[in-house]
Coordinates of N, CA, C and O and ligand atoms in Angstrom, one line a residue:
X267 N -99.3 -43.4 -157.8 CA -97.9 -43.4 -158.1 C -97.2 -42.1 -157.6 O -97.7 -41.0 -158.0
X268 N -96.2 -42.3 -156.9 CA -95.5 -41.0 -156.3 C -94.3 -40.7 -157.1 O -93.7 -41.5 -157.8
X269 N -93.9 -39.4 -157.0 CA -92.7 -38.9 -157.7 C -91.6 -39.0 -156.7 O -91.7 -38.7 -155.5
X270 N -90.5 -39.5 -157.2 CA -89.3 -39.6 -156.4 C -88.8 -38.2 -155.9 O -88.8 -37.3 -156.6
X271 N -88.5 -38.1 -154.6 CA -88.0 -36.8 -154.0 C -86.8 -36.3 -154.8 O -86.7 -35.1 -154.9
X272 N -86.0 -37.1 -155.3 CA -84.8 -36.6 -156.0 C -85.2 -35.9 -157.3 O -84.4 -35.2 -157.9
X273 N -86.5 -36.1 -157.8 CA -86.9 -35.4 -159.0 C -87.7 -34.1 -158.7 O -88.1 -33.4 -159.6
X274 N -87.8 -33.8 -157.4 CA -88.6 -32.7 -157.0 C -87.7 -31.4 -157.1 O -86.7 -31.3 -156.4
X275 N -88.0 -30.5 -158.0 CA -87.1 -29.3 -158.2 C -86.9 -28.5 -156.9 O -85.9 -28.0 -156.7
X276 N -87.9 -28.5 -156.0 CA -87.8 -27.6 -154.8 C -86.7 -28.1 -153.9 O -86.2 -27.3 -153.1
X277 N -86.3 -29.4 -154.0 CA -85.3 -29.9 -153.1 C -84.0 -29.1 -153.3 O -83.3 -28.8 -152.3
X278 N -83.7 -28.9 -154.5 CA -82.4 -28.2 -154.8 C -82.5 -26.7 -154.4 O -81.6 -26.2 -153.9
X279 N -83.7 -26.1 -154.6 CA -83.9 -24.7 -154.2 C -83.7 -24.5 -152.7 O -83.2 -23.5 -152.2
X280 N -84.2 -25.5 -151.9 CA -84.2 -25.4 -150.5 C -82.8 -25.6 -149.9 O -82.6 -25.1 -148.7
X281 N -81.9 -26.2 -150.6 CA -80.5 -26.4 -150.0 C -79.8 -25.1 -149.8 O -79.9 -24.2 -150.6
X282 N -79.1 -25.0 -148.7 CA -78.3 -23.7 -148.5 C -77.2 -23.6 -149.5 O -76.7 -24.6 -150.0
X283 N -76.9 -22.3 -149.9 CA -75.9 -22.1 -150.9 C -74.6 -22.5 -150.3 O -74.2 -22.0 -149.2
X284 N -73.8 -23.4 -151.0 CA -72.6 -23.8 -150.4 C -71.5 -22.7 -150.7 O -71.6 -22.0 -151.6
X285 N -70.5 -22.6 -149.8 CA -69.4 -21.7 -150.0 C -68.4 -22.3 -150.9 O -68.6 -23.4 -151.4
X286 N -67.4 -21.6 -151.3 CA -66.4 -22.1 -152.2 C -65.7 -23.3 -151.6 O -65.5 -23.4 -150.3
X287 N -65.4 -24.3 -152.4 CA -64.7 -25.5 -151.9 C -63.2 -25.2 -151.8 O -62.7 -24.2 -152.3
X288 N -62.5 -26.1 -151.2 CA -61.0 -26.0 -151.1 C -60.4 -25.9 -152.5 O -59.5 -25.1 -152.8
X289 N -61.0 -26.7 -153.4 CA -60.4 -26.7 -154.8 C -60.7 -25.3 -155.5 O -59.8 -24.8 -156.2
X290 N -61.8 -24.7 -155.2 CA -62.1 -23.4 -155.8 C -61.2 -22.3 -155.1 O -60.8 -21.4 -155.8
X291 N -60.9 -22.4 -153.9 CA -60.0 -21.5 -153.2 C -58.6 -21.6 -153.8 O -57.9 -20.6 -154.0
X292 N -58.2 -22.9 -154.0 CA -56.9 -23.1 -154.5 C -56.8 -22.6 -156.0 O -55.8 -21.9 -156.4
X293 N -57.9 -22.7 -156.7 CA -57.9 -22.2 -158.1 C -57.8 -20.7 -158.0 O -57.1 -20.1 -158.8
X294 N -58.5 -20.1 -157.1 CA -58.5 -18.6 -157.0 C -57.1 -18.1 -156.6 O -56.6 -17.2 -157.2
X295 N -56.4 -18.8 -155.6 CA -55.1 -18.3 -155.3 C -54.1 -18.5 -156.4 O -53.2 -17.7 -156.6
X296 N -54.3 -19.6 -157.2 CA -53.4 -19.8 -158.3 C -53.6 -18.7 -159.4 O -52.6 -18.2 -159.9
X297 N -54.8 -18.4 -159.7 CA -55.1 -17.4 -160.7 C -54.6 -16.1 -160.3 O -54.0 -15.3 -161.0
X298 N -54.8 -15.8 -159.0 CA -54.4 -14.5 -158.5 C -52.9 -14.3 -158.5 O -52.3 -13.3 -158.8
X299 N -52.2 -15.4 -158.1 CA -50.7 -15.4 -158.0 C -50.1 -15.2 -159.5 O -49.0 -14.7 -159.6
X300 N -51.0 -15.5 -160.5 CA -50.5 -15.3 -161.8 C -50.7 -13.9 -162.4 O -50.3 -13.6 -163.5
X301 N -51.3 -13.0 -161.5 CA -51.5 -11.7 -161.9 C -50.3 -10.8 -161.6 O -50.2 -10.3 -160.4
X302 N -49.3 -10.7 -162.5 CA -48.0 -10.1 -162.2 C -48.2 -8.7 -161.7 O -47.4 -8.3 -160.8
X303 N -49.1 -8.0 -162.3 CA -49.3 -6.6 -161.9 C -49.7 -6.5 -160.5 O -49.2 -5.6 -159.7
X304 N -50.7 -7.3 -160.1 CA -51.1 -7.3 -158.7 C -50.0 -7.7 -157.7 O -49.8 -7.0 -156.7
X305 N -49.3 -8.7 -158.1 CA -48.2 -9.2 -157.2 C -47.2 -8.1 -157.0 O -46.7 -7.8 -155.9
X306 N -46.9 -7.4 -158.1 CA -45.9 -6.3 -158.0 C -46.4 -5.1 -157.3 O -45.6 -4.3 -156.8
X307 N -47.7 -5.0 -157.1 CA -48.2 -3.8 -156.4 C -48.1 -3.9 -154.9 O -48.3 -3.0 -154.1
X308 N -47.8 -5.1 -154.3 CA -47.7 -5.3 -152.9 C -46.4 -4.5 -152.4 O -45.3 -4.8 -152.8
X309 N -46.6 -3.6 -151.4 CA -45.4 -3.0 -150.8 C -44.6 -4.0 -150.0 O -45.2 -4.8 -149.3
X310 N -43.3 -4.0 -150.1 CA -42.5 -4.9 -149.4 C -41.7 -4.1 -148.3 O -41.2 -3.0 -148.6
X311 N -41.6 -4.7 -147.1 CA -40.9 -4.1 -146.0 C -39.9 -5.1 -145.5 O -40.3 -6.2 -145.0
X312 N -38.6 -4.7 -145.5 CA -37.6 -5.7 -144.9 C -37.8 -6.0 -143.5 O -37.3 -7.0 -142.9
X313 N -38.5 -5.1 -142.8 CA -38.7 -5.3 -141.3 C -39.8 -6.2 -140.9 O -39.9 -6.6 -139.7
X314 N -40.7 -6.4 -141.8 CA -41.9 -7.2 -141.4 C -42.8 -7.6 -142.5 O -42.7 -7.1 -143.6
X315 N -43.8 -8.4 -142.2 CA -44.7 -8.8 -143.2 C -45.6 -7.7 -143.7 O -45.9 -6.8 -142.9
X316 N -46.0 -7.7 -144.9 CA -47.0 -6.7 -145.4 C -48.1 -7.5 -146.0 O -48.0 -8.7 -146.4
X317 N -49.3 -6.8 -146.1 CA -50.5 -7.5 -146.7 C -51.4 -6.6 -147.3 O -51.5 -5.4 -146.9
X318 N -52.2 -7.1 -148.2 CA -53.3 -6.4 -148.9 C -54.5 -7.3 -148.9 O -54.4 -8.5 -149.3
X319 N -55.6 -6.8 -148.5 CA -56.8 -7.6 -148.5 C -57.4 -7.7 -149.9 O -57.4 -6.6 -150.6
X320 N -57.8 -8.8 -150.3 CA -58.3 -9.0 -151.7 C -59.8 -9.5 -151.6 O -60.2 -10.0 -150.6
X321 N -60.5 -9.4 -152.7 CA -61.8 -9.9 -152.8 C -61.8 -11.3 -153.1 O -61.3 -11.7 -154.2
X322 N -62.1 -12.2 -152.2 CA -62.1 -13.6 -152.5 C -63.4 -14.1 -153.1 O -64.4 -13.4 -153.1
X323 N -63.4 -15.3 -153.7 CA -64.6 -15.8 -154.4 C -65.7 -16.2 -153.4 O -65.3 -16.7 -152.3
X324 N -66.9 -16.0 -153.7 CA -68.0 -16.5 -152.9 C -68.1 -16.0 -151.5 O -68.5 -16.8 -150.6
X325 N -67.6 -14.8 -151.2 CA -67.6 -14.3 -149.8 C -66.5 -14.7 -149.0 O -66.5 -14.6 -147.8
X326 N -65.4 -15.3 -149.6 CA -64.3 -15.8 -148.8 C -63.4 -14.6 -148.5 O -63.5 -13.5 -149.1
X327 N -62.4 -14.8 -147.6 CA -61.5 -13.8 -147.2 C -60.2 -14.1 -147.8 O -59.7 -15.2 -147.8
X328 N -59.6 -13.1 -148.5 CA -58.3 -13.4 -149.2 C -57.3 -12.3 -148.9 O -57.6 -11.1 -148.7
X329 N -56.1 -12.7 -149.0 CA -54.9 -11.8 -148.7 C -53.8 -12.0 -149.6 O -53.5 -13.2 -150.0
X330 N -53.1 -11.0 -149.9 CA -51.8 -11.0 -150.5 C -50.8 -10.7 -149.4 O -51.0 -9.6 -148.8
X331 N -49.8 -11.5 -149.2 CA -48.9 -11.3 -148.1 C -47.4 -11.3 -148.5 O -47.1 -12.2 -149.4
X332 N -46.7 -10.4 -148.0 CA -45.2 -10.3 -148.3 C -44.5 -10.8 -147.1 O -44.8 -10.3 -146.0
X333 N -43.5 -11.6 -147.3 CA -42.7 -12.2 -146.2 C -41.2 -11.9 -146.4 O -40.6 -12.4 -147.3
X334 N -40.7 -11.0 -145.6 CA -39.2 -10.7 -145.7 C -38.5 -12.0 -145.2 O -39.1 -12.8 -144.5
X335 N -37.2 -12.1 -145.6 CA -36.4 -13.2 -145.2 C -36.5 -13.4 -143.6 O -36.5 -12.5 -142.9
X336 N -36.7 -14.7 -143.2 CA -36.6 -15.0 -141.8 C -37.9 -14.8 -141.0 O -38.0 -15.0 -139.8
X337 N -39.0 -14.4 -141.7 CA -40.3 -14.2 -141.0 C -41.1 -15.5 -141.1 O -41.0 -16.3 -142.0
X338 N -42.1 -15.6 -140.2 CA -43.0 -16.7 -140.1 C -44.2 -16.4 -139.3 O -44.3 -15.4 -138.6
X339 N -45.2 -17.3 -139.3 CA -46.4 -17.1 -138.6 C -46.4 -17.6 -137.2 O -47.2 -17.1 -136.4
X340 N -45.6 -18.6 -136.9 CA -45.8 -19.3 -135.7 C -46.9 -20.3 -135.9 O -47.7 -20.2 -136.8
X341 N -47.0 -21.3 -135.0 CA -48.1 -22.3 -135.1 C -49.5 -21.7 -134.8 O -49.6 -20.9 -133.9
X342 N -50.4 -22.0 -135.6 CA -51.8 -21.5 -135.4 C -52.8 -22.4 -136.2 O -52.4 -23.3 -137.0
X343 N -54.0 -22.2 -136.0 CA -55.0 -22.9 -136.8 C -56.1 -21.8 -137.3 O -55.9 -20.6 -137.0
X344 N -57.1 -22.3 -138.0 CA -58.0 -21.3 -138.6 C -59.4 -21.7 -138.3 O -60.4 -21.5 -139.1
X345 N -59.6 -22.3 -137.1 CA -60.9 -22.7 -136.6 C -61.7 -23.5 -137.6 O -61.1 -24.5 -138.2
X346 N -62.9 -23.1 -137.9 CA -63.8 -23.8 -138.8 C -63.5 -23.6 -140.3 O -64.2 -24.1 -141.1
X347 N -62.6 -22.7 -140.6 CA -62.5 -22.3 -142.0 C -61.6 -23.3 -142.8 O -60.7 -23.9 -142.2
X348 N -62.0 -23.4 -144.0 CA -61.1 -24.1 -145.0 C -60.3 -23.1 -145.7 O -60.7 -21.9 -145.7
X349 N -59.3 -23.4 -146.4 CA -58.5 -22.4 -147.0 C -57.5 -23.0 -148.0 O -57.4 -24.2 -148.3
X350 N -56.8 -22.0 -148.7 CA -55.7 -22.4 -149.6 C -54.7 -21.3 -149.7 O -55.1 -20.1 -149.4
X351 N -53.5 -21.6 -149.9 CA -52.5 -20.6 -150.2 C -51.5 -21.1 -151.2 O -51.3 -22.3 -151.4
X352 N -50.8 -20.1 -151.8 CA -49.9 -20.5 -152.9 C -48.8 -19.4 -153.0 O -49.1 -18.2 -152.8
X353 N -47.6 -19.9 -153.2 CA -46.5 -18.9 -153.3 C -46.5 -18.3 -154.7 O -46.5 -19.0 -155.7
X354 N -46.4 -17.0 -154.7 CA -46.4 -16.3 -156.0 C -44.9 -16.0 -156.4 O -44.6 -16.1 -157.6
X355 N -44.1 -15.7 -155.4 CA -42.6 -15.6 -155.7 C -41.8 -15.9 -154.5 O -42.4 -15.9 -153.3
X356 N -40.6 -16.3 -154.6 CA -39.8 -16.7 -153.5 C -40.2 -18.2 -153.2 O -40.7 -18.9 -154.0
X357 N -39.9 -18.5 -151.9 CA -40.3 -19.9 -151.5 C -40.7 -19.8 -150.0 O -40.1 -19.1 -149.2
X358 N -41.8 -20.5 -149.7 CA -42.2 -20.7 -148.3 C -42.1 -22.1 -147.9 O -42.1 -23.0 -148.7
X359 N -42.0 -22.3 -146.6 CA -42.0 -23.6 -146.0 C -43.2 -23.7 -145.1 O -43.5 -22.8 -144.4
X360 N -43.9 -24.8 -145.2 CA -45.0 -25.1 -144.2 C -44.7 -26.3 -143.4 O -44.4 -27.4 -143.9
X361 N -44.8 -26.1 -142.1 CA -44.9 -27.2 -141.1 C -46.3 -27.4 -140.7 O -47.0 -26.5 -140.4
X362 N -46.8 -28.7 -140.8 CA -48.2 -28.9 -140.4 C -48.3 -30.2 -139.7 O -47.4 -31.0 -139.6
X363 N -49.5 -30.4 -139.1 CA -49.8 -31.6 -138.4 C -50.9 -32.4 -139.2 O -51.9 -31.7 -139.6
X364 N -50.8 -33.7 -139.3 CA -51.8 -34.4 -140.0 C -53.0 -34.8 -139.1 O -54.0 -35.2 -139.6
X365 N -52.8 -34.7 -137.8 CA -53.8 -35.1 -136.9 C -54.8 -34.0 -136.7 O -54.5 -32.8 -136.7
X366 N -56.1 -34.3 -136.5 CA -57.1 -33.3 -136.1 C -57.1 -33.2 -134.6 O -57.3 -34.2 -133.9
X367 N -56.9 -32.0 -134.1 CA -56.8 -31.7 -132.7 C -58.2 -31.4 -132.1 O -59.0 -30.8 -132.8
X368 N -58.4 -31.7 -130.8 CA -59.6 -31.3 -130.2 C -59.6 -29.7 -130.2 O -58.6 -29.1 -130.0
X369 N -60.8 -29.2 -130.5 CA -60.8 -27.7 -130.7 C -60.8 -26.9 -129.4 O -60.4 -25.8 -129.4
X370 N -61.4 -27.5 -128.3 CA -61.5 -26.7 -127.1 C -61.2 -27.6 -125.9 O -61.2 -28.9 -126.0
X371 N -61.0 -27.0 -124.7 CA -61.0 -27.7 -123.5 C -59.6 -28.3 -123.2 O -59.4 -29.2 -122.4
X372 N -58.6 -27.7 -123.8 CA -57.2 -28.1 -123.4 C -56.3 -26.9 -123.5 O -56.5 -25.9 -124.2
X373 N -55.2 -27.0 -122.7 CA -54.2 -26.0 -122.7 C -52.9 -26.5 -123.3 O -52.2 -25.7 -124.0
X374 N -52.5 -27.7 -123.0 CA -51.3 -28.3 -123.7 C -51.7 -29.7 -124.2 O -52.6 -30.4 -123.6
X375 N -51.1 -30.1 -125.3 CA -51.3 -31.4 -125.8 C -50.0 -32.0 -126.2 O -49.1 -31.3 -126.7
X376 N -49.8 -33.3 -125.8 CA -48.6 -34.0 -126.3 C -48.9 -34.7 -127.6 O -49.8 -35.5 -127.6
X377 N -48.2 -34.3 -128.6 CA -48.4 -34.9 -129.9 C -47.8 -36.2 -130.1 O -46.7 -36.4 -129.5
X378 N -48.4 -37.1 -130.8 CA -47.8 -38.4 -131.1 C -46.7 -38.2 -132.1 O -46.7 -37.3 -132.9
X379 N -45.8 -39.2 -132.2 CA -44.8 -39.2 -133.2 C -45.4 -39.4 -134.6 O -46.4 -40.1 -134.7
X380 N -44.8 -38.8 -135.6 CA -45.2 -39.2 -137.0 C -46.3 -38.4 -137.6 O -46.8 -38.7 -138.7
X381 N -46.7 -37.3 -136.9 CA -47.8 -36.5 -137.5 C -47.3 -35.2 -138.1 O -48.1 -34.4 -138.6
X382 N -46.0 -35.0 -138.0 CA -45.5 -33.7 -138.6 C -45.3 -33.9 -140.1 O -44.8 -34.9 -140.6
X383 N -45.6 -32.9 -140.8 CA -45.3 -32.8 -142.3 C -44.6 -31.5 -142.6 O -44.8 -30.5 -141.9
X384 N -43.8 -31.6 -143.6 CA -43.1 -30.4 -144.1 C -43.2 -30.3 -145.6 O -43.0 -31.3 -146.3
X385 N -43.5 -29.1 -146.0 CA -43.6 -28.9 -147.5 C -42.9 -27.6 -147.9 O -43.0 -26.6 -147.2
X386 N -42.1 -27.7 -148.9 CA -41.5 -26.5 -149.5 C -42.4 -26.1 -150.7 O -42.7 -26.9 -151.6
X387 N -42.8 -24.8 -150.6 CA -43.7 -24.3 -151.7 C -43.0 -23.2 -152.4 O -42.9 -22.1 -152.0
X388 N -42.4 -23.6 -153.5 CA -41.7 -22.6 -154.4 C -42.8 -21.9 -155.2 O -44.0 -22.1 -155.1
X389 N -42.3 -20.9 -156.0 CA -43.2 -20.1 -156.8 C -44.2 -21.0 -157.7 O -43.7 -22.0 -158.3
X390 N -45.5 -20.8 -157.6 CA -46.4 -21.5 -158.3 C -46.9 -22.7 -157.6 O -47.8 -23.4 -158.0
X391 N -46.4 -23.0 -156.4 CA -46.8 -24.2 -155.6 C -47.7 -23.7 -154.4 O -47.4 -22.7 -153.7
X392 N -48.7 -24.5 -154.2 CA -49.6 -24.1 -153.1 C -50.3 -25.4 -152.5 O -50.0 -26.5 -152.9
X393 N -51.2 -25.1 -151.6 CA -52.0 -26.2 -151.1 C -53.3 -25.7 -150.6 O -53.5 -24.5 -150.3
X394 N -54.3 -26.6 -150.5 CA -55.5 -26.2 -149.8 C -55.6 -27.0 -148.5 O -54.8 -28.0 -148.3
X395 N -56.4 -26.7 -147.6 CA -56.5 -27.4 -146.3 C -58.0 -27.3 -145.8 O -58.7 -26.4 -146.1
X396 N -58.3 -28.3 -144.9 CA -59.6 -28.4 -144.4 C -59.7 -27.7 -143.0 O -58.8 -27.0 -142.6
X397 N -60.9 -27.9 -142.4 CA -61.1 -27.3 -141.1 C -60.1 -27.7 -140.1 O -59.7 -28.9 -140.1
X398 N -59.8 -26.8 -139.2 CA -58.9 -27.1 -138.0 C -57.5 -27.5 -138.4 O -56.8 -28.2 -137.7
X399 N -57.1 -27.1 -139.6 CA -55.7 -27.3 -140.1 C -54.8 -26.5 -139.1 O -55.0 -25.3 -138.9
X400 N -53.7 -27.2 -138.6 CA -52.7 -26.6 -137.8 C -51.4 -26.5 -138.5 O -50.9 -27.5 -139.0
X401 N -50.9 -25.3 -138.6 CA -49.6 -25.2 -139.3 C -48.8 -23.9 -138.9 O -49.3 -23.1 -138.1
X402 N -47.6 -23.9 -139.4 CA -46.9 -22.6 -139.4 C -46.3 -22.4 -140.8 O -45.9 -23.4 -141.5
X403 N -46.1 -21.2 -141.2 CA -45.6 -20.9 -142.6 C -44.4 -20.0 -142.4 O -44.5 -19.0 -141.6
X404 N -43.3 -20.3 -143.1 CA -42.0 -19.6 -142.9 C -41.4 -19.2 -144.2 O -41.5 -20.0 -145.2
X405 N -40.7 -18.1 -144.2 CA -39.8 -17.8 -145.3 C -38.4 -18.0 -144.7 O -37.9 -17.1 -144.0
X406 N -37.8 -19.1 -145.0 CA -36.5 -19.4 -144.4 C -35.3 -18.8 -145.2 O -34.2 -18.9 -144.8
X407 N -35.6 -18.2 -146.3 CA -34.5 -17.6 -147.1 C -33.8 -16.5 -146.3 O -34.4 -15.8 -145.4
X408 N -32.5 -16.3 -146.5 CA -31.8 -15.3 -145.8 C -31.7 -14.0 -146.7 O -31.3 -13.0 -146.3
X409 N -32.2 -14.2 -148.0 CA -32.0 -13.0 -148.9 C -33.3 -12.6 -149.6 O -33.4 -11.4 -150.0
X410 N -34.2 -13.6 -149.9 CA -35.2 -13.3 -150.8 C -36.6 -13.1 -150.1 O -37.0 -14.0 -149.3
X411 N -37.3 -12.1 -150.5 CA -38.7 -11.9 -150.1 C -39.5 -13.1 -150.7 O -39.2 -13.5 -151.8
X412 N -40.6 -13.5 -150.0 CA -41.6 -14.3 -150.6 C -42.9 -13.6 -150.6 O -43.2 -12.7 -149.8
X413 N -43.7 -13.9 -151.6 CA -45.1 -13.3 -151.7 C -46.0 -14.5 -152.0 O -45.8 -15.4 -152.8
X414 N -47.2 -14.4 -151.2 CA -48.1 -15.5 -151.4 C -49.5 -15.0 -151.4 O -49.8 -13.8 -150.9
X415 N -50.4 -15.8 -151.9 CA -51.9 -15.4 -151.9 C -52.6 -16.5 -151.0 O -52.4 -17.7 -151.2
X416 N -53.5 -16.0 -150.2 CA -54.3 -16.8 -149.3 C -55.8 -16.6 -149.4 O -56.2 -15.4 -149.6
X417 N -56.6 -17.6 -149.2 CA -58.0 -17.5 -149.2 C -58.6 -18.4 -148.2 O -58.2 -19.6 -148.0
X418 N -59.6 -17.9 -147.5 CA -60.3 -18.7 -146.4 C -61.8 -18.6 -146.5 O -62.3 -17.5 -146.8
X419 N -62.5 -19.7 -146.2 CA -63.9 -19.6 -146.2 C -64.4 -20.6 -145.1 O -64.0 -21.7 -145.1
X420 N -65.4 -20.2 -144.2 CA -65.8 -18.8 -144.1 C -64.7 -17.8 -143.7 O -63.7 -18.3 -143.2
X421 N -64.9 -16.5 -143.8 CA -63.9 -15.6 -143.4 C -63.5 -15.9 -141.9 O -64.3 -16.3 -141.1
X422 N -62.2 -15.7 -141.6 CA -61.7 -16.2 -140.4 C -62.4 -15.6 -139.2 O -62.3 -14.4 -138.9
X423 N -63.1 -16.4 -138.3 CA -63.7 -15.9 -137.1 C -62.7 -15.7 -136.0 O -62.8 -14.8 -135.2
X424 N -61.7 -16.6 -136.0 CA -60.6 -16.5 -134.9 C -59.5 -17.4 -135.3 O -59.6 -18.2 -136.2
X425 N -58.3 -17.1 -134.7 CA -57.1 -17.9 -134.9 C -56.6 -18.2 -133.6 O -56.4 -17.4 -132.7
X426 N -56.3 -19.5 -133.4 CA -55.7 -20.0 -132.1 C -54.2 -20.0 -132.4 O -53.7 -20.6 -133.4
X427 N -53.4 -19.4 -131.5 CA -52.0 -19.4 -131.6 C -51.4 -20.4 -130.6 O -51.8 -20.4 -129.4
X428 N -50.4 -21.1 -131.0 CA -49.7 -22.1 -130.2 C -48.2 -21.9 -130.1 O -47.6 -21.4 -131.1
X429 N -47.7 -22.2 -129.0 CA -46.2 -22.4 -128.9 C -45.9 -23.9 -128.9 O -46.8 -24.7 -128.6
X430 N -44.7 -24.2 -129.4 CA -44.4 -25.6 -129.5 C -43.0 -25.9 -128.9 O -42.1 -25.2 -129.2
X431 N -42.9 -26.9 -128.0 CA -41.7 -27.3 -127.5 C -41.6 -28.8 -127.7 O -42.3 -29.6 -127.0
X432 N -40.8 -29.3 -128.6 CA -40.7 -30.7 -128.9 C -42.1 -31.2 -129.4 O -42.6 -30.7 -130.3
X433 N -42.7 -32.2 -128.7 CA -44.0 -32.7 -129.1 C -45.1 -32.0 -128.3 O -46.3 -32.5 -128.4
X434 N -44.8 -31.0 -127.5 CA -45.9 -30.4 -126.7 C -46.3 -29.1 -127.3 O -45.5 -28.2 -127.6
X435 N -47.6 -29.1 -127.6 CA -48.2 -27.9 -128.2 C -49.0 -27.2 -127.0 O -49.7 -27.8 -126.3
X436 N -48.8 -25.9 -126.9 CA -49.5 -25.1 -125.9 C -50.3 -24.0 -126.5 O -49.8 -23.2 -127.3
X437 N -51.6 -23.9 -126.1 CA -52.4 -22.8 -126.6 C -52.0 -21.6 -125.9 O -52.0 -21.5 -124.7
X438 N -51.6 -20.6 -126.7 CA -51.1 -19.3 -126.1 C -52.2 -18.2 -126.1 O -52.3 -17.5 -125.1
X439 N -52.8 -18.1 -127.2 CA -53.9 -17.1 -127.2 C -54.8 -17.3 -128.4 O -54.5 -18.0 -129.4
X440 N -56.0 -16.7 -128.3 CA -57.0 -16.8 -129.3 C -57.1 -15.3 -129.8 O -57.4 -14.4 -129.1
X441 N -56.9 -15.2 -131.1 CA -56.9 -13.8 -131.7 C -58.1 -13.7 -132.7 O -58.4 -14.6 -133.4
X442 N -58.5 -12.5 -132.7 CA -59.4 -12.1 -133.8 C -58.6 -11.8 -135.0 O -57.4 -11.4 -134.8
X443 N -59.1 -11.9 -136.2 CA -58.3 -11.6 -137.4 C -57.7 -10.2 -137.3 O -56.6 -10.0 -137.8
X444 N -58.3 -9.3 -136.7 CA -57.8 -7.9 -136.6 C -56.4 -7.9 -135.9 O -55.5 -7.2 -136.3
X445 N -56.3 -8.7 -134.9 CA -55.1 -8.8 -134.1 C -54.0 -9.5 -135.0 O -52.8 -9.1 -134.9
X446 N -54.5 -10.5 -135.7 CA -53.5 -11.3 -136.5 C -52.9 -10.5 -137.6 O -51.7 -10.7 -137.9
X447 N -53.7 -9.7 -138.2 CA -53.1 -9.0 -139.4 C -52.1 -8.0 -138.9 O -51.2 -7.7 -139.5
Ligands
FE2_788 FE1 -52.5 -20.2 -141.6

């Protein structure tokens, strides 16, 4: 009589340690955004975005980011990383694509109709996203700074930047996180 493999303790030990899930990253950014003292510690600059690196859960990469009025990221993705972000104060807007794009081997892509999404993320509102998520994040306010908390796992290996004209997305450059920050 044999023992079922599912009852063998070594099976669990042999599995690779999983990284934090999207839900765990979202939980982290929500808890962090609730830390009023930390949020208030971020230096704000009317001329450009500001950021502070945070210790994310489970080896993830995390950031506190300040967005003066009228600033945004431009279209980009996060390669193989999953992530989450949440607005701590002010309001951010996210434009995203619901389609999964081919990761390599193209310079321009014509997007089909109906894959654009838009979200307004006021204070306390956030989202998580899966691998190859393509989006841009903006502070469209003319007066108010926004502050947000972001977490990515694995830590960002690269970011692809795109320009967009109508339905055409063009790959402009591939940046290391050091360039992006
Ligand atoms: Fe992003």
